[in-house]
XYZ file of C-alpha atoms in Angstrom:
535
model
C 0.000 0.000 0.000
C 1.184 3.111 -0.797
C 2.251 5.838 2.230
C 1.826 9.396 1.961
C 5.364 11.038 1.928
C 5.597 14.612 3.464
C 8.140 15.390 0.742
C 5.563 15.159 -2.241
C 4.729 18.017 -4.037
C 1.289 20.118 -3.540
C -0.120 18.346 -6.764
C 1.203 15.127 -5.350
C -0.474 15.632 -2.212
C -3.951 16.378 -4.102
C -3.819 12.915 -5.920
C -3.123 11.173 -2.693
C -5.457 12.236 -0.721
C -7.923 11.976 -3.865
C -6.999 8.057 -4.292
C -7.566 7.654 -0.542
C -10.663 9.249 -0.524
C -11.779 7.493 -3.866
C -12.955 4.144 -2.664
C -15.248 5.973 -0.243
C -16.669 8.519 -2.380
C -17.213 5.941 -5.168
C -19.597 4.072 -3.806
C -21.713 6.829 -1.895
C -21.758 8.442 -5.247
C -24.038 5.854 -6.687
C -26.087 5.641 -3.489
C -26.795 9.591 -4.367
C -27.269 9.054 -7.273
C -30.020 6.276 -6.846
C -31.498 8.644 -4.121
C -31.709 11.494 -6.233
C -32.798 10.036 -9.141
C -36.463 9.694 -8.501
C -36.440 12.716 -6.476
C -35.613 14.717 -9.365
C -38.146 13.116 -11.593
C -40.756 13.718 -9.047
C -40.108 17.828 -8.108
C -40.268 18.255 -12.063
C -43.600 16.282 -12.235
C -44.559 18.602 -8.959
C -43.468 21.226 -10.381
C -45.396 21.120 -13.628
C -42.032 21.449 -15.662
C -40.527 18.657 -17.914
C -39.437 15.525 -16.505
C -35.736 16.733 -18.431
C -35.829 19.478 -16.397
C -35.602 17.998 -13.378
C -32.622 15.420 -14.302
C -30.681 18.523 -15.893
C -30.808 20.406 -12.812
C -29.190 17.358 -10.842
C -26.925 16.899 -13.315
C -25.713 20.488 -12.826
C -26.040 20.723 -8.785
C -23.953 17.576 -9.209
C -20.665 18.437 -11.255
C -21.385 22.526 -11.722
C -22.143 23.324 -8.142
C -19.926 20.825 -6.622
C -17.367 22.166 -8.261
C -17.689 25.705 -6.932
C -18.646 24.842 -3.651
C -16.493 24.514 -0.548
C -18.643 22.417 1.064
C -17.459 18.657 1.282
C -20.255 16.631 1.086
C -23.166 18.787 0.448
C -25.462 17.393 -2.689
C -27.483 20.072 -4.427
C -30.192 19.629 -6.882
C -33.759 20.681 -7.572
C -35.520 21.182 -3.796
C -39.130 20.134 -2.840
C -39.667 23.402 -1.136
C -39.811 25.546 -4.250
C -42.024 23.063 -5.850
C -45.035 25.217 -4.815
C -43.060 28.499 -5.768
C -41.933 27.524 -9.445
C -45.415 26.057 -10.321
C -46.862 29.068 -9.287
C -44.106 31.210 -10.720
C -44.674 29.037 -14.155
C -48.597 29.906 -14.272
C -48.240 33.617 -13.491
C -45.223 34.329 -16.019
C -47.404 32.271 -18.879
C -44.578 29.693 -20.017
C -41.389 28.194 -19.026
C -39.200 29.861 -21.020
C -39.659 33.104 -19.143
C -39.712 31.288 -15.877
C -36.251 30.377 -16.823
C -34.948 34.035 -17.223
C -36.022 33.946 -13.895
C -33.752 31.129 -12.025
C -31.274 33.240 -14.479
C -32.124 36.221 -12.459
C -31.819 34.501 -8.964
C -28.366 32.805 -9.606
C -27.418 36.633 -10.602
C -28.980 37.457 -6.899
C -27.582 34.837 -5.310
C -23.969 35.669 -6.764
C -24.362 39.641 -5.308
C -25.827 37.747 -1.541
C -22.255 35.991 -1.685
C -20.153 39.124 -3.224
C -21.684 41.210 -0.291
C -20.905 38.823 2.645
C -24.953 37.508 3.347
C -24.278 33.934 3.723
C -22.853 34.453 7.341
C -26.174 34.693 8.298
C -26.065 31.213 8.526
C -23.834 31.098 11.431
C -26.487 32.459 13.624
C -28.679 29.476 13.303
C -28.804 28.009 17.018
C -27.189 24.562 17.608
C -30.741 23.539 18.781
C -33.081 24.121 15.845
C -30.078 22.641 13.242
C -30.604 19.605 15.502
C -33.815 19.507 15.553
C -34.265 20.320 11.900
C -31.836 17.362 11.231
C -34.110 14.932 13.320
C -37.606 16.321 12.160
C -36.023 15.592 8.645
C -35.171 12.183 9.699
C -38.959 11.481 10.971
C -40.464 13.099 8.033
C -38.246 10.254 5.334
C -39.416 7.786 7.809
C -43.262 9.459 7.205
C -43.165 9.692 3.914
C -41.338 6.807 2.422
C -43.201 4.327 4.364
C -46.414 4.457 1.351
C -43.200 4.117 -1.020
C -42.232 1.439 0.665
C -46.035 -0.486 0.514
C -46.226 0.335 -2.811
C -49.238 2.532 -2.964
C -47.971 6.275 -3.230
C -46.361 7.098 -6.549
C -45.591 10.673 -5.476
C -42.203 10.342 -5.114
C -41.515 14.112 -4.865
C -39.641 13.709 -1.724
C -41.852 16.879 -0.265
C -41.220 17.824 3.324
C -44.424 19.571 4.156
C -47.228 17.948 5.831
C -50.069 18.750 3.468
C -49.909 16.781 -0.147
C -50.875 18.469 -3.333
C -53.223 15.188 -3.620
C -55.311 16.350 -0.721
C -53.575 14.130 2.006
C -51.431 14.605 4.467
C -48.424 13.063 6.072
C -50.178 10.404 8.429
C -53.678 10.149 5.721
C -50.932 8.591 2.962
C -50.006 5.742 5.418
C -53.304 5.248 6.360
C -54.408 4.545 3.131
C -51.323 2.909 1.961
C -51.983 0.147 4.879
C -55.055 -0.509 3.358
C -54.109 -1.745 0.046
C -50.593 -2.411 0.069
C -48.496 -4.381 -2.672
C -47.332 -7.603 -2.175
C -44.193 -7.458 -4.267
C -43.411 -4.004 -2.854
C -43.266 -4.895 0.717
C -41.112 -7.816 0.150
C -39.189 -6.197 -1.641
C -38.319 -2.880 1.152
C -38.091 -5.761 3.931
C -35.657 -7.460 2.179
C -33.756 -3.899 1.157
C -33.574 -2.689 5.138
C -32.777 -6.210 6.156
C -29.630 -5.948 3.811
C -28.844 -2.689 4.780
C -28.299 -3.162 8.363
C -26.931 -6.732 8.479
C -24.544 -6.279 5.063
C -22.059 -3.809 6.746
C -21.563 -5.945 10.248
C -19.411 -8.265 7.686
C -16.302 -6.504 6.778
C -15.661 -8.617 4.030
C -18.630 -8.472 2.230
C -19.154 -5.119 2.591
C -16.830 -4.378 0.046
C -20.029 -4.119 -2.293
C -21.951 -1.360 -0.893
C -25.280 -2.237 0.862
C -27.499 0.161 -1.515
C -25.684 -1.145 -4.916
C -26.810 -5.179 -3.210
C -30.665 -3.253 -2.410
C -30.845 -2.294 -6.013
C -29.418 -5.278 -7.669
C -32.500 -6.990 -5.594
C -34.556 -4.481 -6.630
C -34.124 -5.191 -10.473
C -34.256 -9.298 -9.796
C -37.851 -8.763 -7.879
C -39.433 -6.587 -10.789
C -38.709 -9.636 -13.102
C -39.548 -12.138 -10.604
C -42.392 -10.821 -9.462
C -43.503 -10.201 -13.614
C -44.362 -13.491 -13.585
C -46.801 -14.174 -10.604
C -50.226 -12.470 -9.925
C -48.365 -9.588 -7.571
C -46.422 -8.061 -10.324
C -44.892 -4.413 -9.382
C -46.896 -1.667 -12.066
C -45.028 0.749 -13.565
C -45.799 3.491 -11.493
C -44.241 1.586 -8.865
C -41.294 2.059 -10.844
C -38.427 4.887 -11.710
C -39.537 6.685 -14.984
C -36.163 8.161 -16.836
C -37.070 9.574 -20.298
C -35.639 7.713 -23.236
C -33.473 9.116 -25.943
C -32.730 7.024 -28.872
C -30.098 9.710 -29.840
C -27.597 12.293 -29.111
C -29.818 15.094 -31.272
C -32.829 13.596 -29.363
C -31.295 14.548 -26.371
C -30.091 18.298 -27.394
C -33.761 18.603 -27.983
C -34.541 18.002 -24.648
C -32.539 21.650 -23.764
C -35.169 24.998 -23.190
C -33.457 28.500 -23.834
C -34.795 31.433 -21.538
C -36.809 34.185 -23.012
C -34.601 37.470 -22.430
C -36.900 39.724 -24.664
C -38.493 39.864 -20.808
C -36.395 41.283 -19.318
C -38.182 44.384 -18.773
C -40.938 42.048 -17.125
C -41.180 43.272 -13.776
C -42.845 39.621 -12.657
C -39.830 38.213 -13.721
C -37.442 40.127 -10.995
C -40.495 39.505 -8.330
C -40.628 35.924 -9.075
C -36.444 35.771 -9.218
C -35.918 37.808 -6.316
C -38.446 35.360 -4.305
C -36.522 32.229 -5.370
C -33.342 33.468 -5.014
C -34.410 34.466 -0.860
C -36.109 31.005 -0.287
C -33.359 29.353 -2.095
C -30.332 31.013 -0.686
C -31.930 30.443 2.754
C -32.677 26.457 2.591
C -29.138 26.221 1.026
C -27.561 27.912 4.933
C -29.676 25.195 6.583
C -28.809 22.290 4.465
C -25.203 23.434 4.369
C -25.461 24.172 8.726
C -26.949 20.488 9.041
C -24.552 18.664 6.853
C -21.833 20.036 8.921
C -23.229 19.378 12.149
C -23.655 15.284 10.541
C -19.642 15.757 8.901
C -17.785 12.604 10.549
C -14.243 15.074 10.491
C -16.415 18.299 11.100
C -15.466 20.215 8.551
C -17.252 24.179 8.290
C -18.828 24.895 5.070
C -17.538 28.642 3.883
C -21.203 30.018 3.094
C -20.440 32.987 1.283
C -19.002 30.572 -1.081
C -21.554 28.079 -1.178
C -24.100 31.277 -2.050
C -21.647 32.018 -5.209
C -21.752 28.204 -6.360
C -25.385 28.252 -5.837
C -25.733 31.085 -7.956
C -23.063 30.119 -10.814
C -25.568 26.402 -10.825
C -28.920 28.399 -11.205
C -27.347 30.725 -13.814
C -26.382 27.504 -15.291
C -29.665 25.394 -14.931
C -32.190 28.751 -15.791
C -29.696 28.743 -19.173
C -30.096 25.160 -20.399
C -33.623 24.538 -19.049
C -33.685 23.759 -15.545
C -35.101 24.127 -11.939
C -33.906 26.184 -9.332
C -31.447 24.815 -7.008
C -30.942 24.249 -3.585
C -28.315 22.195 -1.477
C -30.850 19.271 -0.048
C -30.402 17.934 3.181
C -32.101 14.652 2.030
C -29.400 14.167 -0.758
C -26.579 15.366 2.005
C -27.184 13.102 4.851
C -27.532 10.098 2.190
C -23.742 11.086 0.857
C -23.045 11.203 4.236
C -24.205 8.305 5.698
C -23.434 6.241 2.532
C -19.524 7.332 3.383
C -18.643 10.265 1.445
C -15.961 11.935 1.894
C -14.841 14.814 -0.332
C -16.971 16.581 -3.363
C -15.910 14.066 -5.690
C -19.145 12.213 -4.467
C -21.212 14.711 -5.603
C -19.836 15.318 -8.641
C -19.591 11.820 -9.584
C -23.700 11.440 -8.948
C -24.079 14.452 -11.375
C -21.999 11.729 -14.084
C -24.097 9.240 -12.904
C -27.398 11.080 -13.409
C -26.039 12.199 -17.054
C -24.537 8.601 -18.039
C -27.799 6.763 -16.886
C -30.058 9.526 -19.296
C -27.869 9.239 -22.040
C -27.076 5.146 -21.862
C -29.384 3.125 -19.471
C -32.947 4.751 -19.365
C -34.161 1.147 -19.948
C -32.372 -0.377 -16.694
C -32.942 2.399 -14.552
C -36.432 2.074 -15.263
C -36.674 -1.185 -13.873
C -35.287 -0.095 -10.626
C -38.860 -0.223 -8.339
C -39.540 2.908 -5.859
C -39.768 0.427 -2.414
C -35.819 -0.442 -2.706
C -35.316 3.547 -2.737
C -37.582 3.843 -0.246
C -35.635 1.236 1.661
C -32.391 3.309 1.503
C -34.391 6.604 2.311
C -35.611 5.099 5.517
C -32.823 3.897 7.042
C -31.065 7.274 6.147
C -33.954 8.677 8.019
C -33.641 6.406 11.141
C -29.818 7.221 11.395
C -30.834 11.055 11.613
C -33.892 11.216 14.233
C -32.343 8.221 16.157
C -33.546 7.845 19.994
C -30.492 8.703 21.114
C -30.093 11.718 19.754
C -33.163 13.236 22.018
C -30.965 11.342 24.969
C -28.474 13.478 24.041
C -30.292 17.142 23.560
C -32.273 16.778 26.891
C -28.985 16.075 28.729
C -28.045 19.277 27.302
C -30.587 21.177 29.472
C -34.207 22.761 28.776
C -33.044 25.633 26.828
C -31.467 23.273 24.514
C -33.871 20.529 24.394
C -37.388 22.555 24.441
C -35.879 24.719 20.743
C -35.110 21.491 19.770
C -38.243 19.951 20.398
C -40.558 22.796 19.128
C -38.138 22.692 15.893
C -38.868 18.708 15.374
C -42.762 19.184 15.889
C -43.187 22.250 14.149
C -40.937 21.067 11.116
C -42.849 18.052 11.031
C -45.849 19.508 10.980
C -45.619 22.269 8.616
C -42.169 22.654 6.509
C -38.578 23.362 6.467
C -39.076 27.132 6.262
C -41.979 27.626 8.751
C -40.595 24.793 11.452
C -37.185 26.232 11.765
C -38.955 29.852 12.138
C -40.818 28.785 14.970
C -37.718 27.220 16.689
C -35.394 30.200 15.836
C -38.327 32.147 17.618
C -38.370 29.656 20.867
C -34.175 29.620 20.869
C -34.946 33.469 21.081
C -37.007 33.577 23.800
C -34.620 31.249 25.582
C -32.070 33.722 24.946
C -34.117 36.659 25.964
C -34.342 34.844 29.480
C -30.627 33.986 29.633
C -29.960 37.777 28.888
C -32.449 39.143 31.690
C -30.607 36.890 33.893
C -27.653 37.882 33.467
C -26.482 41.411 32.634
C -24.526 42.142 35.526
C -23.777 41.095 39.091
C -24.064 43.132 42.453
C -22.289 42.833 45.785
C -24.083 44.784 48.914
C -22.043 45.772 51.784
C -23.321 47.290 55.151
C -21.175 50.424 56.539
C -22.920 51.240 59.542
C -26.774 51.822 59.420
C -26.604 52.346 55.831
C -26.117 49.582 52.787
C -23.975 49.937 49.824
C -24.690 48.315 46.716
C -22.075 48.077 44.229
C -23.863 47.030 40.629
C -20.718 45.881 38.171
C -21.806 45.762 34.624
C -20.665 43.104 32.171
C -18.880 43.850 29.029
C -21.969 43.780 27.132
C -25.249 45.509 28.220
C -27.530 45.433 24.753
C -31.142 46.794 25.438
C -32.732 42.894 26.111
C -30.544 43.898 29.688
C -32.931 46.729 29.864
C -36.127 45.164 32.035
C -33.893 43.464 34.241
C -31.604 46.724 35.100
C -35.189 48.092 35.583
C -36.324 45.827 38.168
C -32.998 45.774 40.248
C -32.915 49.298 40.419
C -36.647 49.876 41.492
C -36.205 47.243 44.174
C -33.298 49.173 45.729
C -34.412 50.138 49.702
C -34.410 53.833 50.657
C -31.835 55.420 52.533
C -28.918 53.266 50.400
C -25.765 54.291 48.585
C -25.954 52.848 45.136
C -22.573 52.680 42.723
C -22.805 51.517 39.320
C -19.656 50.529 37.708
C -19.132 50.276 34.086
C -15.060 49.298 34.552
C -15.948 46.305 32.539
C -18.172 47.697 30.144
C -16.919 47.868 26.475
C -20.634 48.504 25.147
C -23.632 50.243 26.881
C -26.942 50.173 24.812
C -28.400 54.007 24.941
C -31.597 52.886 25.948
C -29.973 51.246 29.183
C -28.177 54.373 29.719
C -30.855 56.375 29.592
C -32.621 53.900 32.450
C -29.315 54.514 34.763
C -29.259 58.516 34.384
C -33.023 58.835 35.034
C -32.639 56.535 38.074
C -29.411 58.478 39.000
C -31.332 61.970 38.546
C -34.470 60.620 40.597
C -33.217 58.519 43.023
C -32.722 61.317 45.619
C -36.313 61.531 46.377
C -36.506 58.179 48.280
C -33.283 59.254 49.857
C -30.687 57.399 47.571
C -27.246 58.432 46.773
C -26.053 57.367 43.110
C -22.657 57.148 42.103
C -21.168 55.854 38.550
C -18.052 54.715 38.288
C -16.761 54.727 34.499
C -19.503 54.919 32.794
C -19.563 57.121 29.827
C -22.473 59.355 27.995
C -22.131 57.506 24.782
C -20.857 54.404 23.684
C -19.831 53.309 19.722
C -20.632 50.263 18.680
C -17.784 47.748 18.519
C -16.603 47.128 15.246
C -15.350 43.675 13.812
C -11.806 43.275 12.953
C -12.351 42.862 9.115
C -8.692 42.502 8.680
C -8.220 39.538 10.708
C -11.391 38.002 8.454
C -9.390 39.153 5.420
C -6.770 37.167 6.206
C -8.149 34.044 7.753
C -9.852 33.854 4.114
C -6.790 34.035 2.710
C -5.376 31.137 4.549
């Protein structure tokens, strides 16, 4: 076997570590690739766009984004949450071309959000709701895969809101899936999970990845099954459009409309997408670093200008918008990627497989998928997991909670709103708590009270400043000492001069020690982030 040798060159080191990483990111390529395949077939189909559509804009978040991105092991490709956004934005713009100037329009958007710095807004996302988005997204694969995995619902969008377009919801679909179930398709997951877990305890076997095994099965029970009275229909199946031909397939390609570019609905609509977009992308990109085995941090201004080159990219050719998708992440993930080769790879994958093998691929049945989908899921919201988060305390385990229900429940978007809004509150408290400590001392019949600020006192400090100070007993000597204070909100300073300037009437003496009238703002050191990018 060949050792790495510190002497090799920087080129030398690059092809090392890429053979190293290969035999990893190999195989949990094609695992992402059979994961993402149906899901991009499906968000087209919800999305009222071509099926083509769809498989381009996987091929592109594949090798295009990849590419850009500094992310690791991120997977991006068309998202189920702007399913309900481009099928709208497709009706009100009156044809897909000039939605497609659009998703133009948003990569341009998305490349000025990562010019100007906005992706650090991602770094403000509490450790709580990332955790508890990761888990609610675990539940809802579990949810919804489980009619896959019956063989009754052949919506394979791979949506994570509760409400269906068909009317159901979340818990409805596996209702009614229990109720008339295929045969063939149920064997068929059992046997997939069963393989999945046992396949990797032996070493040796193991080799051959688990999910290449599941849909190797798959394939041999579609043509087993053919011939008995339980055969799987082809809805239960992937559907890959066929092209007999290379000019077939450049017909497949839409061109945006740019004689609309003086359509005002057309910046509306790409401004919108380019927002929701830019925003799942922080989340997905937060949560597949919280699941990184080596813990790597994603640089999100970055990943906002790789997002933005792949929607330029996909609106040019004929695509969907983009996202990075957490369900395509934490299957590279757990399948044991590595590096971005995986990613890229599953964008060749996706290509190859349209171009060569439309008729195998479509023989591939939905429940072996749906097998791989819901172990991924159990692996993310796994029991001990909640062990874990309540260990951590309540104001880390009731965000995290909230964030699971309300995720589940809802959607992405709205469920990690309402758990940024809890880990608020939570913060809030922890603020009003603590703002500054006192020490009283008695010097004959009269107490002193020394109140020492802390280096920060923002205006959440404010009520709690309030109610020490109105609580203060008569006839005391109160000093307030700002030694430590780099930062004094003016609304709390306004609070301590009023008190100062009224206190004599119930016989209080106010002194402040270092305190000033006004206080700047403290600035970042931008040239210490200048250089730590540069590293």
């Amino acid at each position: 076997m060949q050792k790495f040798n510190p002497a090799f060159s920087g080129s030398d080191v690059k092809k090392y570590i890429l053979k190293k990483n290969l035999k990893k990111d190999l195989p949990a390529s094609i695992v992402v690739f059979l994961v993402a395949l149906p899901l991009c077939l499906g968000i087209a189909l919800a999305s009222g766009a071509p099926l083509f559509a769809g498989l381009i804009t996987g091929i592109i978040g594949g090798i295009v984004v990849a590419s850009f991105s500094g992310s690791q092991l991120s997977v991006s490709g068309p998202a189920a949450g702007l399913t309900v956004i481009v099928l709208g934005a497709i009706t009100s713009l009156g044809n897909y071309p000039t939605f497609l100037l659009a998703v133009v329009l948003a990569g341009v958007f998305q490349l000025i959000l990562g010019l100007v710095k906005a992706g650090t807004i991602g770094n403000y996302f509490p450790s709580s709701v990332i955790e508890g988005m990761l888990a609610a997204i675990g539940l809802i694969l579990i949810l919804k895969q489980l009619p896959h995995a019956l063989g009754v619902d052949t919506d394979f969008t791979g949506d994570e809101g509760f409400f269906q377009q068909d009317h159901e919801n979340t818990f409805s679909a596996i209702t009614a899936a229990l109720s008339h179930f295929s045969l063939a398709a149920v064997v068929i997951s059992l046997l997939s999970i069963a393989i999945l877990i046992i396949w990797p305890k032996f070493p040796k076997l193991a080799v051959v990845p688990a999910p290449l095994l599941v849909v190797t099965l798959g394939v041999l029970g579609t043509l087993l099954f053919a011939g008995t009275d339980h055969p799987l229909r082809a809805d239960q199946m992937v559907k890959i459009p066929v092209v007999s031909g290379f000019g077939e397939f450049l017909g497949l390609f839409t061109l945006p409309d740019f004689s609309q570019l003086a359509n005002k609905n057309v910046y509306i609509v790409a401004l919108t997408i380019a927002i929701v977009a830019s925003l799942e992308t922080l989340l997905s990109i937060e949560a597949v670093d919280k699941i990184d085995p080596i813990k790597r941090v994603t640089p999100t201004n970055r990943e906002l200008i790789a997002q933005g080159i792949g929607n330029i990219t996909s609106g040019m050719v004929g695509g969907l918008p983009m996202t990075s998708v957490i369900v395509r992440s934490s299957a590279n993930v757990n399948a044991g990627g590595r590096t971005k080769m995986s990613a890229i790879f599953h964008g060749t994958w996706l290509l190859l497989s349209l171009l060569f093998i439309p008729g195998l691929i479509n023989m591939i049945p939905l429940s072996c998928l749906a097998a791989i989908l819901l172990v991924t899921g159990y692996k993310l919201t796994r029991i001990g997991l909640f062990k874990h988060m309540y260990h951590k305390g309540w104001d880390q385990f009731v965000p995290f909670v909230i964030t699971v229900v309300a995720v589940l429940f809802t959607d992405l978007l709205k469920g990690v709103a309402v758990g940024m809004l809890v880990s608020v509150f939570y913060l809030l408290r922890t603020n009003m708590r603590n703002p500054f400590f006192y020490r009283i001392s008695n010097e004959g019949d009269k107490k002193n009270i020394r109140i020492k600020l802390a280096e920060e006192v923002s205006f959440l400090n404010k009520a709690a400043i309030q109610v020490v100070l109105t609580n203060i007993p008569k006839e005391t000597n109160v000093i307030i000492d700002g030694s430590n204070a780099r930062y004094i909100d003016p609304d709390v300073l306004e609070t301590i001069y009023n008190y100062k300037h009224n206190a004599y009437t119930k016989g209080i003496i106010v002194t402040l020690e270092n305190i000033q009238k006004h206080y700047s703002v403290p600035k970042l050191n931008i040239k210490v982030e200048e250089d730590i990018n540069k590293i």
